[in-house]
Amino acid sequence: MCNSSYRVLEYCAAEEAVSPLGPEARKECLTAEAALAQSPLLRCKCHRGNRREEHCLTVYWTVRFSNSYYELESSPYEDLETDQMWAIQNSRLAAIVSGSSIVTEWDNPCLEAAQACGLYEKCGNLRSEYVLACTKRVSGTDTCNRQKCHKALRRFLDRVPEEYSFAVLFCQCSNALCGERRRMAIVPSCSFEEKEKPNCLYLQQICLKDELCKSRLADFHSKCQPSPISTTGCLRENGAACLKSYSGLIGTIMTPNYQSNSSSEVSQWCSCEGSGNKQQECDKILTMFTQNICLVNSIGALTSTAQYALEGTQPSVRPSQHYQHDDGNAIVEIGKVDKREGNQGSFEGIQLISEKATVSNVQSGAGQLWLSGTLVLCTLLLQGALLLLWL
C-alpha cells in the first residue's frame, strides 16, 4: 500500500512539473497522499551535503505533493545541535580571523581568513576548485559555466568546517580593501551577478521548481525567521543555524552576497521593478535579507563573539601540502591562474591578494625538490662505486 501510493505520487510530481494536473488526476494524487499520512516518510529529514542529498529531497517533496510548491516555513533538513559546536567553532574562528600566526602588511581579516584556509588542506583544495570553476570561461564565449561554479561553491560550503568557511564569508572589515575581498569571495560575476537584475518573483519561481534550491530556501526561511521579541532577533534563538542556512543558499539561483565593499549588508541580485499587483510579495523576498533582524544579528554576533574569544586563543590549523608561505608582498591577479588554464578572464578585474596556495606552484616546487634529491642520491651512489673500484 505504502509503495503503490508513493509511486502514484512520483507520477503526480513529475506531471505537475510539466503542467498543472486536471481535477480527476489531482484527486487521485491527493488520495495517494492521504494514504501516506501515517507513513514514516512524512517524518524523515535530509542531511545537507550528503552524497544522496538530492535523492532524499526528492522523497521529502514527493510525499508533500499538495503543498510542496508553497511550504517554505519548515525545513527538509535535520536540526543539528549547534550550540555546543558553535562555541567551539567561534573559538577557532576567532583565532583564524585574528591572524595572530600570519604576518601581513594590511589590516585585512579577510586576507588572513583566506590564508588560514590555505593552511588547511581540505579548505585550500576546495577553495581553489571553486575559484577555477567560477573564473574559467566557456570556450568561445566571455561567460563562465554558472552551473559548475555553483556546484563547486556548494561543495566548498558543505564540506569545509564552518570555522574556515565562515571566516571567509563573514570576516569583519574596517576598510574598503577588506570589504572588497569579502564581497569577491564567491566570485560574484559568475555566481551572483547578471548583466541585468531579474525580478525577484521570477528568481524565486525558478528556485521553487528545483528541489535543491527550494530546500535550501525553505531551510533559510525556517532557520532565519525573525522575531521582534526574541533576544537574538531569531524566532528559533539560534544564530548558528541561521548562518548555516544562509551559506546553504550560496551556490543556488538564490545566491545572496554583500551589496558593496563598504558595509556588511547582504541581498540578492534581483529587483522588484515591474512587479505590478505583486509588489508587496516581491518586496518580501528582498527584505528577508536586507531587513532580516535575525540574519543581521547572527552575522554581528559571529564577529563580536569571535572578538571576545580572541583572548588566550591560538589558531587550530593544520598545514596543507598546497600552501607556500607568503612573504606579504604577493598581490597577484587570479587571472594569472586563468592563463595557466588557457583562460583570458581575470577574477573580477580586481587585483586580489593571493595566498600562493595553488596546486600548480606547490607541485612545481615539489618536483624541483624531488629532482634535487634524486641528483644527490645518484651522486652518492656514484661516489660509492668509485670508492669500491679504488679499493
mmCIF file of C-alpha atoms in Angstrom:
data_model
loop_
_atom_site.group_PDB
_atom_site.id
_atom_site.type_symbol
_atom_site.label_atom_id
_atom_site.label_comp_id
_atom_site.label_asym_id
_atom_site.label_seq_id
_atom_site.Cartn_x
_atom_site.Cartn_y
_atom_site.Cartn_z
ATOM 1 C CA MET A 1 0.000 0.000 0.000
ATOM 2 C CA CYS A 2 2.729 2.430 1.009
ATOM 3 C CA ASN A 3 4.848 1.606 -2.020
ATOM 4 C CA SER A 4 1.996 1.871 -4.524
ATOM 5 C CA SER A 5 0.832 5.217 -3.058
ATOM 6 C CA TYR A 6 4.336 6.586 -3.258
ATOM 7 C CA ARG A 7 4.662 5.502 -6.907
ATOM 8 C CA VAL A 8 1.444 7.355 -7.698
ATOM 9 C CA LEU A 9 2.840 10.492 -6.068
ATOM 10 C CA GLU A 10 6.055 10.162 -8.053
ATOM 11 C CA TYR A 11 3.981 10.223 -11.221
ATOM 12 C CA CYS A 12 1.922 13.150 -9.920
ATOM 13 C CA ALA A 13 5.009 15.207 -9.092
ATOM 14 C CA ALA A 14 6.576 14.517 -12.498
ATOM 15 C CA GLU A 15 3.392 15.514 -14.344
ATOM 16 C CA GLU A 16 2.825 18.621 -12.224
ATOM 17 C CA ALA A 17 6.346 19.795 -13.076
ATOM 18 C CA VAL A 18 5.339 19.885 -16.760
ATOM 19 C CA SER A 19 1.835 21.382 -16.486
ATOM 20 C CA PRO A 20 -0.997 21.659 -13.911
ATOM 21 C CA LEU A 21 -2.947 18.443 -13.418
ATOM 22 C CA GLY A 22 -6.643 18.134 -14.247
ATOM 23 C CA PRO A 23 -9.290 17.741 -11.487
ATOM 24 C CA GLU A 24 -9.567 13.934 -11.733
ATOM 25 C CA ALA A 25 -5.822 13.351 -11.792
ATOM 26 C CA ARG A 26 -5.306 15.739 -8.860
ATOM 27 C CA LYS A 27 -7.983 13.937 -6.857
ATOM 28 C CA GLU A 28 -6.179 10.620 -7.375
ATOM 29 C CA CYS A 29 -2.921 12.249 -6.282
ATOM 30 C CA LEU A 30 -4.478 13.660 -3.105
ATOM 31 C CA THR A 31 -5.931 10.230 -2.291
ATOM 32 C CA ALA A 32 -2.457 8.697 -2.567
ATOM 33 C CA GLU A 33 -1.035 11.466 -0.398
ATOM 34 C CA ALA A 34 -3.685 10.882 2.266
ATOM 35 C CA ALA A 35 -2.817 7.170 2.280
ATOM 36 C CA LEU A 36 0.713 8.117 3.351
ATOM 37 C CA ALA A 37 -0.462 10.377 6.191
ATOM 38 C CA GLN A 38 0.820 7.973 8.857
ATOM 39 C CA SER A 39 3.874 6.857 6.925
ATOM 40 C CA PRO A 40 7.382 7.340 8.416
ATOM 41 C CA LEU A 41 8.199 9.120 5.143
ATOM 42 C CA LEU A 42 6.431 12.236 6.472
ATOM 43 C CA ARG A 43 8.794 12.397 9.446
ATOM 44 C CA CYS A 44 12.103 11.831 7.670
ATOM 45 C CA LYS A 45 14.591 14.658 7.118
ATOM 46 C CA CYS A 46 17.733 15.011 4.994
ATOM 47 C CA HIS A 47 21.406 15.823 5.598
ATOM 48 C CA ARG A 48 22.810 18.826 3.763
ATOM 49 C CA GLY A 49 25.873 17.936 1.705
ATOM 50 C CA ASN A 50 25.206 14.203 1.954
ATOM 51 C CA ARG A 51 26.095 12.099 -1.082
ATOM 52 C CA ARG A 52 22.411 11.230 -1.591
ATOM 53 C CA GLU A 53 21.029 14.600 -0.524
ATOM 54 C CA GLU A 54 19.151 15.285 -3.757
ATOM 55 C CA HIS A 55 17.529 11.836 -3.785
ATOM 56 C CA CYS A 56 16.433 12.339 -0.174
ATOM 57 C CA LEU A 57 14.969 15.748 -1.031
ATOM 58 C CA THR A 58 13.024 14.200 -3.919
ATOM 59 C CA VAL A 59 11.385 11.798 -1.462
ATOM 60 C CA TYR A 60 10.713 14.625 1.014
ATOM 61 C CA TRP A 61 8.862 16.798 -1.521
ATOM 62 C CA THR A 62 7.113 13.921 -3.290
ATOM 63 C CA VAL A 63 5.168 12.861 -0.177
ATOM 64 C CA ARG A 64 4.172 16.527 0.307
ATOM 65 C CA PHE A 65 2.742 16.797 -3.175
ATOM 66 C CA SER A 66 -0.222 19.070 -2.398
ATOM 67 C CA ASN A 67 1.735 21.852 -0.689
ATOM 68 C CA SER A 68 5.304 21.266 -1.830
ATOM 69 C CA TYR A 69 5.286 24.388 -4.000
ATOM 70 C CA TYR A 70 4.453 26.746 -1.156
ATOM 71 C CA GLU A 71 5.659 25.026 2.009
ATOM 72 C CA LEU A 72 8.724 27.061 2.894
ATOM 73 C CA GLU A 73 8.249 27.514 6.626
ATOM 74 C CA SER A 74 9.517 24.048 7.605
ATOM 75 C CA SER A 75 12.960 22.794 6.636
ATOM 76 C CA PRO A 76 13.595 19.430 4.958
ATOM 77 C CA TYR A 77 16.946 19.264 6.762
ATOM 78 C CA GLU A 78 17.636 17.750 10.160
ATOM 79 C CA ASP A 79 18.050 20.133 13.080
ATOM 80 C CA LEU A 80 21.610 19.797 14.298
ATOM 81 C CA GLU A 81 22.714 20.533 17.847
ATOM 82 C CA THR A 82 24.676 23.662 17.040
ATOM 83 C CA ASP A 83 25.044 25.485 20.379
ATOM 84 C CA GLN A 84 27.999 23.490 21.711
ATOM 85 C CA MET A 85 29.689 23.237 18.327
ATOM 86 C CA TRP A 86 29.080 26.954 17.822
ATOM 87 C CA ALA A 87 31.069 27.804 20.953
ATOM 88 C CA ILE A 88 33.954 25.590 19.834
ATOM 89 C CA GLN A 89 33.926 26.921 16.292
ATOM 90 C CA ASN A 90 33.709 30.532 17.476
ATOM 91 C CA SER A 91 36.885 29.981 19.462
ATOM 92 C CA ARG A 92 38.640 28.560 16.417
ATOM 93 C CA LEU A 93 37.126 31.201 14.164
ATOM 94 C CA ALA A 94 38.398 33.918 16.483
ATOM 95 C CA ALA A 95 41.909 32.540 16.188
ATOM 96 C CA ILE A 96 41.652 32.414 12.405
ATOM 97 C CA VAL A 97 40.165 35.890 11.996
ATOM 98 C CA SER A 98 42.732 37.328 14.396
ATOM 99 C CA GLY A 99 45.516 36.247 12.054
ATOM 100 C CA SER A 100 47.772 36.005 15.106
ATOM 101 C CA SER A 101 50.070 33.490 13.398
ATOM 102 C CA ILE A 102 50.145 35.202 9.999
ATOM 103 C CA VAL A 103 52.071 38.430 9.450
ATOM 104 C CA THR A 104 50.703 40.707 6.742
ATOM 105 C CA GLU A 105 51.191 44.311 5.728
ATOM 106 C CA TRP A 106 47.459 45.001 5.583
ATOM 107 C CA ASP A 107 44.741 45.318 8.198
ATOM 108 C CA ASN A 108 42.705 42.733 6.337
ATOM 109 C CA PRO A 109 40.953 39.970 8.342
ATOM 110 C CA CYS A 110 39.535 38.575 5.086
ATOM 111 C CA LEU A 111 43.045 38.051 3.731
ATOM 112 C CA GLU A 112 44.042 36.382 6.989
ATOM 113 C CA ALA A 113 40.989 34.117 6.831
ATOM 114 C CA ALA A 114 41.851 33.159 3.250
ATOM 115 C CA GLN A 115 45.443 32.404 4.231
ATOM 116 C CA ALA A 116 44.226 30.265 7.133
ATOM 117 C CA CYS A 117 42.010 28.398 4.662
ATOM 118 C CA GLY A 118 45.120 27.762 2.559
ATOM 119 C CA LEU A 119 46.833 26.254 5.607
ATOM 120 C CA TYR A 120 44.084 23.648 5.951
ATOM 121 C CA GLU A 121 44.331 21.190 3.080
ATOM 122 C CA LYS A 122 40.626 20.485 2.515
ATOM 123 C CA CYS A 123 39.737 24.182 2.648
ATOM 124 C CA GLY A 124 42.599 25.187 0.326
ATOM 125 C CA ASN A 125 41.807 22.473 -2.201
ATOM 126 C CA LEU A 126 38.063 23.128 -2.372
ATOM 127 C CA ARG A 127 38.555 26.891 -2.460
ATOM 128 C CA SER A 128 40.964 26.577 -5.387
ATOM 129 C CA GLU A 129 38.423 24.295 -7.059
ATOM 130 C CA TYR A 130 35.575 26.798 -6.939
ATOM 131 C CA VAL A 131 37.776 29.770 -7.889
ATOM 132 C CA LEU A 132 38.899 27.927 -11.022
ATOM 133 C CA ALA A 133 35.356 26.780 -11.832
ATOM 134 C CA CYS A 134 33.979 30.302 -11.429
ATOM 135 C CA THR A 135 36.708 32.132 -13.363
ATOM 136 C CA LYS A 136 37.113 29.746 -16.283
ATOM 137 C CA ARG A 137 35.319 30.926 -19.412
ATOM 138 C CA VAL A 138 33.263 28.637 -21.626
ATOM 139 C CA SER A 139 35.146 28.069 -24.877
ATOM 140 C CA GLY A 140 34.364 30.713 -27.466
ATOM 141 C CA THR A 141 32.398 32.912 -25.046
ATOM 142 C CA ASP A 142 33.023 35.590 -22.459
ATOM 143 C CA THR A 143 30.885 33.882 -19.826
ATOM 144 C CA CYS A 144 31.509 31.282 -17.149
ATOM 145 C CA ASN A 145 29.710 28.000 -16.591
ATOM 146 C CA ARG A 146 27.450 29.122 -13.737
ATOM 147 C CA GLN A 147 26.189 25.607 -13.051
ATOM 148 C CA LYS A 148 29.727 24.289 -12.458
ATOM 149 C CA CYS A 149 30.585 27.379 -10.416
ATOM 150 C CA HIS A 150 27.546 26.893 -8.165
ATOM 151 C CA LYS A 151 28.256 23.203 -7.708
ATOM 152 C CA ALA A 152 31.865 23.874 -6.686
ATOM 153 C CA LEU A 153 30.733 26.592 -4.249
ATOM 154 C CA ARG A 154 28.254 24.201 -2.635
ATOM 155 C CA ARG A 155 30.981 21.581 -2.258
ATOM 156 C CA PHE A 156 33.194 24.116 -0.507
ATOM 157 C CA LEU A 157 30.492 25.303 1.899
ATOM 158 C CA ASP A 158 29.089 21.818 2.605
ATOM 159 C CA ARG A 159 32.427 20.101 3.241
ATOM 160 C CA VAL A 160 34.702 22.712 4.840
ATOM 161 C CA PRO A 161 34.299 23.229 8.626
ATOM 162 C CA GLU A 162 32.497 26.454 9.497
ATOM 163 C CA GLU A 163 35.451 27.946 11.352
ATOM 164 C CA TYR A 164 37.171 28.228 7.974
ATOM 165 C CA SER A 165 34.269 28.827 5.554
ATOM 166 C CA PHE A 166 32.521 31.313 7.874
ATOM 167 C CA ALA A 167 35.800 33.165 8.414
ATOM 168 C CA VAL A 168 35.990 33.703 4.645
ATOM 169 C CA LEU A 169 32.308 34.640 4.267
ATOM 170 C CA PHE A 170 31.786 36.789 7.359
ATOM 171 C CA CYS A 171 35.199 38.304 8.128
ATOM 172 C CA GLN A 172 34.874 41.658 9.872
ATOM 173 C CA CYS A 173 36.174 44.590 7.808
ATOM 174 C CA SER A 174 37.078 48.178 8.622
ATOM 175 C CA ASN A 175 38.246 49.309 5.174
ATOM 176 C CA ALA A 176 37.209 49.052 1.533
ATOM 177 C CA LEU A 177 40.069 46.728 0.508
ATOM 178 C CA CYS A 178 38.984 44.133 3.055
ATOM 179 C CA GLY A 179 35.309 44.680 2.184
ATOM 180 C CA GLU A 180 36.016 44.178 -1.499
ATOM 181 C CA ARG A 181 37.824 40.909 -0.841
ATOM 182 C CA ARG A 182 34.885 39.716 1.251
ATOM 183 C CA ARG A 183 32.422 40.714 -1.479
ATOM 184 C CA MET A 184 34.520 38.951 -4.115
ATOM 185 C CA ALA A 185 34.939 35.757 -2.076
ATOM 186 C CA ILE A 186 32.268 33.866 -4.032
ATOM 187 C CA VAL A 187 33.347 35.229 -7.463
ATOM 188 C CA PRO A 188 30.146 37.269 -7.874
ATOM 189 C CA SER A 189 30.495 37.912 -11.621
ATOM 190 C CA CYS A 190 29.800 34.199 -12.153
ATOM 191 C CA SER A 191 27.886 33.001 -9.088
ATOM 192 C CA PHE A 192 25.831 36.090 -8.281
ATOM 193 C CA GLU A 193 25.559 38.891 -10.832
ATOM 194 C CA GLU A 194 23.984 39.015 -14.268
ATOM 195 C CA LYS A 195 24.019 41.814 -16.843
ATOM 196 C CA GLU A 196 20.574 42.925 -15.685
ATOM 197 C CA LYS A 197 18.821 42.275 -12.397
ATOM 198 C CA PRO A 198 15.888 39.866 -12.880
ATOM 199 C CA ASN A 199 12.637 40.319 -10.993
ATOM 200 C CA CYS A 200 12.795 38.690 -7.544
ATOM 201 C CA LEU A 201 9.493 36.889 -8.091
ATOM 202 C CA TYR A 202 10.860 35.311 -11.272
ATOM 203 C CA LEU A 203 14.011 34.263 -9.441
ATOM 204 C CA GLN A 204 12.021 32.604 -6.654
ATOM 205 C CA GLN A 205 9.715 30.920 -9.168
ATOM 206 C CA ILE A 206 12.701 29.234 -10.829
ATOM 207 C CA CYS A 207 14.084 28.251 -7.425
ATOM 208 C CA LEU A 208 10.820 26.616 -6.337
ATOM 209 C CA LYS A 209 10.904 24.360 -9.391
ATOM 210 C CA ASP A 210 14.292 22.971 -8.350
ATOM 211 C CA GLU A 211 14.189 20.657 -5.335
ATOM 212 C CA LEU A 212 17.656 21.517 -4.064
ATOM 213 C CA CYS A 213 17.162 25.276 -4.340
ATOM 214 C CA LYS A 214 13.652 25.042 -2.869
ATOM 215 C CA SER A 215 15.009 23.019 0.055
ATOM 216 C CA ARG A 216 17.829 25.472 0.793
ATOM 217 C CA LEU A 217 15.339 28.364 0.597
ATOM 218 C CA ALA A 218 12.909 26.579 2.945
ATOM 219 C CA ASP A 219 15.786 25.951 5.348
ATOM 220 C CA PHE A 220 16.656 29.657 5.296
ATOM 221 C CA HIS A 221 13.025 30.673 5.926
ATOM 222 C CA SER A 222 12.842 28.244 8.841
ATOM 223 C CA LYS A 223 16.223 28.912 10.484
ATOM 224 C CA CYS A 224 16.415 32.689 9.875
ATOM 225 C CA GLN A 225 12.805 33.520 10.690
ATOM 226 C CA PRO A 226 12.921 36.881 12.511
ATOM 227 C CA SER A 227 11.152 37.706 15.762
ATOM 228 C CA PRO A 228 10.981 41.204 17.265
ATOM 229 C CA ILE A 229 10.538 39.853 20.815
ATOM 230 C CA SER A 230 13.388 37.313 20.926
ATOM 231 C CA THR A 231 16.740 38.188 22.494
ATOM 232 C CA THR A 232 18.656 37.280 19.322
ATOM 233 C CA GLY A 233 16.112 38.541 16.813
ATOM 234 C CA CYS A 234 15.586 34.938 15.688
ATOM 235 C CA LEU A 235 12.389 33.027 16.344
ATOM 236 C CA ARG A 236 14.413 29.874 16.967
ATOM 237 C CA GLU A 237 17.055 31.712 19.055
ATOM 238 C CA ASN A 238 19.832 30.034 17.073
ATOM 239 C CA GLY A 239 22.139 32.335 15.112
ATOM 240 C CA ALA A 240 24.444 29.468 14.172
ATOM 241 C CA ALA A 241 21.618 27.639 12.400
ATOM 242 C CA CYS A 242 20.671 30.866 10.610
ATOM 243 C CA LEU A 243 24.175 31.410 9.223
ATOM 244 C CA LYS A 244 24.426 27.756 8.244
ATOM 245 C CA SER A 245 21.193 28.059 6.255
ATOM 246 C CA TYR A 246 22.330 31.378 4.729
ATOM 247 C CA SER A 247 25.542 29.763 3.482
ATOM 248 C CA GLY A 248 23.435 26.916 2.072
ATOM 249 C CA LEU A 249 21.806 29.319 -0.372
ATOM 250 C CA ILE A 250 25.174 30.208 -1.904
ATOM 251 C CA GLY A 251 25.552 28.058 -4.979
ATOM 252 C CA THR A 252 21.865 28.213 -5.957
ATOM 253 C CA ILE A 253 19.988 30.647 -8.176
ATOM 254 C CA MET A 254 19.004 32.462 -4.951
ATOM 255 C CA THR A 255 22.666 33.103 -4.060
ATOM 256 C CA PRO A 256 22.996 36.167 -1.778
ATOM 257 C CA ASN A 257 26.065 38.399 -1.420
ATOM 258 C CA TYR A 258 27.302 41.693 0.017
ATOM 259 C CA GLN A 259 25.821 44.787 -1.605
ATOM 260 C CA SER A 260 29.061 46.770 -1.537
ATOM 261 C CA ASN A 261 32.605 46.851 -0.153
ATOM 262 C CA SER A 262 31.676 49.439 2.481
ATOM 263 C CA SER A 263 29.048 47.588 4.524
ATOM 264 C CA SER A 264 28.052 44.129 5.721
ATOM 265 C CA GLU A 265 24.535 44.369 4.242
ATOM 266 C CA VAL A 266 23.617 41.413 2.065
ATOM 267 C CA SER A 267 20.962 40.966 -0.592
ATOM 268 C CA GLN A 268 20.067 39.023 -3.702
ATOM 269 C CA TRP A 269 20.764 40.071 -7.262
ATOM 270 C CA CYS A 270 17.192 40.992 -8.169
ATOM 271 C CA SER A 271 14.783 43.919 -8.163
ATOM 272 C CA CYS A 272 11.048 44.487 -7.786
ATOM 273 C CA GLU A 273 10.592 46.830 -10.716
ATOM 274 C CA GLY A 274 7.556 45.961 -12.826
ATOM 275 C CA SER A 275 6.005 43.678 -10.180
ATOM 276 C CA GLY A 276 2.555 45.208 -10.667
ATOM 277 C CA ASN A 277 -0.020 43.981 -8.157
ATOM 278 C CA LYS A 278 2.559 41.611 -6.670
ATOM 279 C CA GLN A 279 4.813 44.412 -5.420
ATOM 280 C CA GLN A 280 4.384 43.503 -1.750
ATOM 281 C CA GLU A 281 5.110 39.834 -2.421
ATOM 282 C CA CYS A 282 8.262 40.809 -4.293
ATOM 283 C CA ASP A 283 9.413 43.263 -1.602
ATOM 284 C CA LYS A 284 9.090 40.462 0.936
ATOM 285 C CA ILE A 285 11.692 38.423 -0.952
ATOM 286 C CA LEU A 286 14.180 41.306 -0.877
ATOM 287 C CA THR A 287 13.587 42.267 2.754
ATOM 288 C CA MET A 288 14.126 38.698 4.011
ATOM 289 C CA PHE A 289 17.790 39.625 3.553
ATOM 290 C CA THR A 290 18.021 43.410 3.730
ATOM 291 C CA GLN A 291 15.725 43.839 6.759
ATOM 292 C CA ASN A 292 16.024 40.448 8.457
ATOM 293 C CA ILE A 293 16.956 41.192 12.069
ATOM 294 C CA CYS A 294 17.748 37.523 12.690
ATOM 295 C CA LEU A 295 20.309 37.392 9.867
ATOM 296 C CA VAL A 296 21.804 40.797 10.716
ATOM 297 C CA ASN A 297 22.170 39.914 14.400
ATOM 298 C CA SER A 298 23.593 36.472 13.616
ATOM 299 C CA ILE A 299 26.350 37.971 11.458
ATOM 300 C CA GLY A 300 27.025 40.620 14.123
ATOM 301 C CA ALA A 301 27.079 38.040 16.913
ATOM 302 C CA LEU A 302 29.554 35.902 14.998
ATOM 303 C CA THR A 303 32.114 38.687 14.676
ATOM 304 C CA SER A 304 31.590 40.052 18.193
ATOM 305 C CA THR A 305 31.792 36.602 19.804
ATOM 306 C CA ALA A 306 34.921 35.893 17.790
ATOM 307 C CA GLN A 307 36.464 39.136 19.060
ATOM 308 C CA TYR A 308 35.526 38.226 22.646
ATOM 309 C CA ALA A 309 37.016 34.742 22.268
ATOM 310 C CA LEU A 310 40.350 36.022 20.979
ATOM 311 C CA GLU A 311 41.985 36.278 24.387
ATOM 312 C CA GLY A 312 44.187 33.289 25.064
ATOM 313 C CA THR A 313 43.173 31.501 21.864
ATOM 314 C CA GLN A 314 45.669 30.009 19.460
ATOM 315 C CA PRO A 315 44.992 29.090 15.830
ATOM 316 C CA SER A 316 43.969 25.466 15.296
ATOM 317 C CA VAL A 317 45.165 24.951 11.739
ATOM 318 C CA ARG A 318 46.827 22.025 10.057
ATOM 319 C CA PRO A 319 49.492 22.811 7.433
ATOM 320 C CA SER A 320 48.492 21.994 3.897
ATOM 321 C CA GLN A 321 50.662 20.435 1.247
ATOM 322 C CA HIS A 322 49.177 23.010 -1.096
ATOM 323 C CA TYR A 323 50.362 26.068 0.829
ATOM 324 C CA GLN A 324 53.519 28.087 0.463
ATOM 325 C CA HIS A 325 54.449 30.874 2.855
ATOM 326 C CA ASP A 326 53.513 34.338 1.657
ATOM 327 C CA ASP A 327 56.113 36.983 2.388
ATOM 328 C CA GLY A 328 53.445 39.667 2.466
ATOM 329 C CA ASN A 329 54.109 41.076 -0.984
ATOM 330 C CA ALA A 330 52.072 38.709 -3.148
ATOM 331 C CA ILE A 331 49.495 40.798 -4.935
ATOM 332 C CA VAL A 332 48.510 38.514 -7.780
ATOM 333 C CA GLU A 333 45.655 38.564 -10.223
ATOM 334 C CA ILE A 334 43.784 35.300 -10.157
ATOM 335 C CA GLY A 335 43.537 35.924 -13.877
ATOM 336 C CA LYS A 336 47.097 34.527 -13.975
ATOM 337 C CA VAL A 337 45.656 31.221 -12.854
ATOM 338 C CA ASP A 338 43.225 31.512 -15.753
ATOM 339 C CA LYS A 339 46.044 31.959 -18.260
ATOM 340 C CA ARG A 340 47.699 28.859 -16.933
ATOM 341 C CA GLU A 341 44.440 27.035 -17.675
ATOM 342 C CA GLY A 342 44.027 28.659 -21.079
ATOM 343 C CA ASN A 343 41.527 31.315 -19.956
ATOM 344 C CA GLN A 344 41.578 35.011 -20.712
ATOM 345 C CA GLY A 345 39.361 36.411 -17.952
ATOM 346 C CA SER A 346 40.524 37.878 -14.677
ATOM 347 C CA PHE A 347 38.986 37.484 -11.243
ATOM 348 C CA GLU A 348 36.516 40.354 -11.457
ATOM 349 C CA GLY A 349 39.244 42.557 -12.960
ATOM 350 C CA ILE A 350 40.391 43.273 -9.392
ATOM 351 C CA GLN A 351 43.851 42.556 -8.042
ATOM 352 C CA LEU A 352 43.395 40.218 -5.132
ATOM 353 C CA ILE A 353 45.973 39.331 -2.541
ATOM 354 C CA SER A 354 46.912 35.736 -3.252
ATOM 355 C CA GLU A 355 47.771 33.192 -0.592
ATOM 356 C CA LYS A 356 50.007 31.383 -3.102
ATOM 357 C CA ALA A 357 48.114 28.260 -2.159
ATOM 358 C CA THR A 358 47.663 26.948 -5.672
ATOM 359 C CA VAL A 359 48.210 23.337 -6.569
ATOM 360 C CA SER A 360 50.487 24.032 -9.511
ATOM 361 C CA ASN A 361 53.169 26.074 -7.785
ATOM 362 C CA VAL A 362 53.443 23.578 -4.963
ATOM 363 C CA GLN A 363 53.637 20.672 -7.372
ATOM 364 C CA SER A 364 56.314 22.564 -9.278
ATOM 365 C CA GLY A 365 58.276 23.123 -6.083
ATOM 366 C CA ALA A 366 57.808 19.507 -5.069
ATOM 367 C CA GLY A 367 59.060 18.406 -8.495
ATOM 368 C CA GLN A 368 62.198 20.516 -8.128
ATOM 369 C CA LEU A 369 62.781 19.109 -4.650
ATOM 370 C CA TRP A 370 62.394 15.530 -5.937
ATOM 371 C CA LEU A 371 64.791 16.223 -8.806
ATOM 372 C CA SER A 372 67.390 17.706 -6.460
ATOM 373 C CA GLY A 373 67.076 14.769 -4.080
ATOM 374 C CA THR A 374 67.462 12.316 -6.974
ATOM 375 C CA LEU A 375 70.639 14.030 -8.198
ATOM 376 C CA VAL A 376 72.150 13.967 -4.719
ATOM 377 C CA LEU A 377 71.326 10.264 -4.328
ATOM 378 C CA CYS A 378 72.834 9.423 -7.730
ATOM 379 C CA THR A 379 75.983 11.372 -6.853
ATOM 380 C CA LEU A 380 76.397 9.476 -3.574
ATOM 381 C CA LEU A 381 75.893 6.110 -5.300
ATOM 382 C CA LEU A 382 78.451 7.020 -7.986
ATOM 383 C CA GLN A 383 80.978 8.083 -5.357
ATOM 384 C CA GLY A 384 80.410 4.792 -3.503
ATOM 385 C CA ALA A 385 81.002 2.772 -6.710
ATOM 386 C CA LEU A 386 84.222 4.654 -7.484
ATOM 387 C CA LEU A 387 85.440 4.052 -3.938
ATOM 388 C CA LEU A 388 84.846 0.297 -4.289
ATOM 389 C CA LEU A 389 86.758 0.270 -7.574
ATOM 390 C CA TRP A 390 89.611 2.213 -5.972
ATOM 391 C CA LEU A 391 89.808 -0.331 -3.123
#
